[in-house]
Each structure stands twice: as C-alpha cells, then as structure tokens.
Amino acid sequence: MKPSICLLILLGVFSLSPFVAGSQPVKPIQLEKPGEGKGKTLMQALQERKSSREFSERPLSLPHLSELLWAANGINRADGKRTAPSAVNKQMVELYVVLPEGVYRYDAAASQLAPVVTGDFRRLAGVQEFVYTAPVNLVFVADFGKWKEGRIPPREDLIGMAAIETGCQVQNVYLYCASEGLATVIRASVNKEELANALGLTADQYIVAAQTVGYPK
Ligand SMILES: Cc1cc2nc3c(=O)[nH]c(=O)nc-3n(C[C@H](O)[C@H](O)[C@H](O)COP(=O)(O)O)c2cc1C
C-alpha cells in the first residue's frame, strides 16, 4: 500500500475518535469578575436547589462560566482563601472543567482556565447520556501531593476530607445554579481511571466526583 494511502486511512481512523486531540490546541480562557449584589436571596436559592438531568447543548456564557467557577471555589478574601472551606487551608481539591473543545484546570489566582488537553473528553466524564452533550462538566480532583510537610494523614482520612471539600464546592455550584436558573447534577459516576489517564493525572491525584452544568433544556 502506498504511504499516502496509509496516511489517509490513519487520518480517517483518528478523525472518528471522540478523544483525539484537535488540530488547534485550546488556549487559556480569561475569566470575568463575578457580579456583585446580584442573584436570588440565599433562602430562595435553597428553596430552588435541585438536581436536573436535562441540559441544553448551548455553551454557557462567559459571565455564567466565570461566576460558576468563582462560586465553586474562587478566591473571596485578600489572603487567597476560597468560597469553599478546605482542611488546614491546603486547598487540595482542584476543579477540572470539561468543555466540548478541551479540558481546563481552574486557576483561581489568575482567574483563568488553563488548558490541560485539547479535544472532546465528555465521553470519559460520565456514563449518563446527558454528560456527552452538556456544555460543562466539572471534575473535582483531590491532590494528595499537597500534604507533603508535617503529619500526613492516612489515605482513608485524605479521601474523607477530599469528599467533604468536594461536597462544599458542589453545594456552592448547586446554589449558584439555583440562583441563576441553571441546571446541574452532582455525579459519582465518572470513568475515573480512563479520565485520569487522559488528563495525565499523577498517582497523588484522585478524582472525587463530577458535576454537570448547563442551561435547562
Ligand atoms: C454522592 C452523590 C453521588 C451522586 N451521583 C449521581 C450520579 O452519578 N448520577 C446522577 O444522575 N445523580 C447523582 N446524584 C444526585 C442524586 O441522585 C440526587 O441528589 C438525589 O436524587 C436527590 O435529588 P435532589 O438533588 O434534586 O434533591 C448523586 C448525589 C450524591 C450526593
């Protein structure tokens, strides 16, 4: 077979793969400042908090995406502390953001989404159909490597703390979504191993859960 035909076949095979890296690497996304003094009251948001599993495919606007991430775990004080609490302020649970064009890591200090990998990885972000078409899937990743100094808790304690910290961020997202009329659901169902490999996570990094967000269908 001619080398040019082999190349065409290879290109064809790879273009069918949903996980293949796109030709254009994704660029950092600069996030906007969260709006102040807007939204429903806390009591209204609590009244309306719920899980939804029907999402429009429409991308989230930049203001909504920016506020969503800030609500989840943004910096809310001059000393760099966050909207969600963390054990010994280690801030070990990081947010990975799966968008249709690539996966990013939320850099709260830079108010930026830093590219991790290019391509559509939504098939690895869950097992329910809506995950594959929703515009945003958040993945909560604990980095146990942040516990390097002093007394290092046993792994089962670290997993427990990671789950609590994730739960705090998840509820922040739920309340923001209730306030803005967005749809969301927390999910324990994630293809943890495959997704960790695709994102190049280290042995210290542990996927806790995921959360799908979008406009209601
Ligand atoms: C730890 C945890 C894991 C969950 N995993 C999933 C999931 O994988 N898929 C899903 O559709 N919902 C998942 N849920 C959402 C629950 O089904 C939902 O919260 C529950 O039915 C109550 O509904 P509500 O959130 O509207 O009050 C999960 C909730 C929690 C707290």
Short mmCIF file of C-alpha atoms and ligand atoms in Angstrom, two decimals, residues 49-53 127-128 130 170 174 184-190 208-210, ligand 1:
data_model
loop_
_atom_site.label_atom_id
_atom_site.label_comp_id
_atom_site.label_asym_id
_atom_site.label_seq_id
_atom_site.Cartn_x
_atom_site.Cartn_y
_atom_site.Cartn_z
CA ARG A 49 -31.83 23.84 44.77
CA LYS A 50 -32.35 20.58 42.91
CA SER A 51 -30.73 18.07 40.59
CA SER A 52 -31.61 18.25 36.89
CA ARG A 53 -30.63 15.84 34.15
CA VAL A 127 -21.79 7.30 31.97
CA GLN A 128 -25.13 9.09 31.53
CA PHE A 130 -26.64 13.95 29.08
CA VAL A 170 -20.66 21.04 44.84
CA TYR A 174 -25.93 23.97 43.24
CA THR A 184 -26.95 20.92 37.44
CA VAL A 185 -26.38 17.48 38.95
CA ILE A 186 -23.56 16.07 41.08
CA ARG A 187 -22.35 12.70 39.82
CA ALA A 188 -20.30 9.98 41.47
CA SER A 189 -20.42 8.14 38.14
CA VAL A 190 -17.22 9.06 36.26
CA VAL A 208 -13.68 12.50 43.67
CA ALA A 209 -16.79 13.30 41.63
CA ALA A 210 -18.15 15.28 38.69
C1 LIG B 1 -22.52 11.50 46.38
C2 LIG B 1 -23.60 11.65 45.34
C3 LIG B 1 -23.48 10.99 44.15
C4 LIG B 1 -24.43 11.15 43.14
N1 LIG B 1 -24.24 10.56 41.92
C5 LIG B 1 -25.13 10.76 40.93
C6 LIG B 1 -24.89 10.24 39.62
O1 LIG B 1 -23.88 9.58 39.36
N2 LIG B 1 -25.80 10.48 38.67
C7 LIG B 1 -26.94 11.22 38.90
O2 LIG B 1 -27.73 11.40 37.98
N3 LIG B 1 -27.19 11.75 40.13
C8 LIG B 1 -26.30 11.55 41.13
N4 LIG B 1 -26.51 12.13 42.37
C9 LIG B 1 -27.67 13.02 42.57
C10 LIG B 1 -28.77 12.37 43.42
O3 LIG B 1 -29.42 11.36 42.67
C11 LIG B 1 -29.77 13.46 43.86
O4 LIG B 1 -29.11 14.40 44.65
C12 LIG B 1 -30.92 12.83 44.64
O5 LIG B 1 -31.75 12.06 43.80
C13 LIG B 1 -31.79 13.88 45.31
O6 LIG B 1 -32.29 14.81 44.34
P1 LIG B 1 -32.05 16.38 44.51
O7 LIG B 1 -30.59 16.66 44.37
O8 LIG B 1 -32.87 17.01 43.40
O9 LIG B 1 -32.55 16.77 45.86
C14 LIG B 1 -25.58 11.97 43.37
C15 LIG B 1 -25.70 12.62 44.62
C16 LIG B 1 -24.72 12.49 45.58
C17 LIG B 1 -24.85 13.25 46.88
#
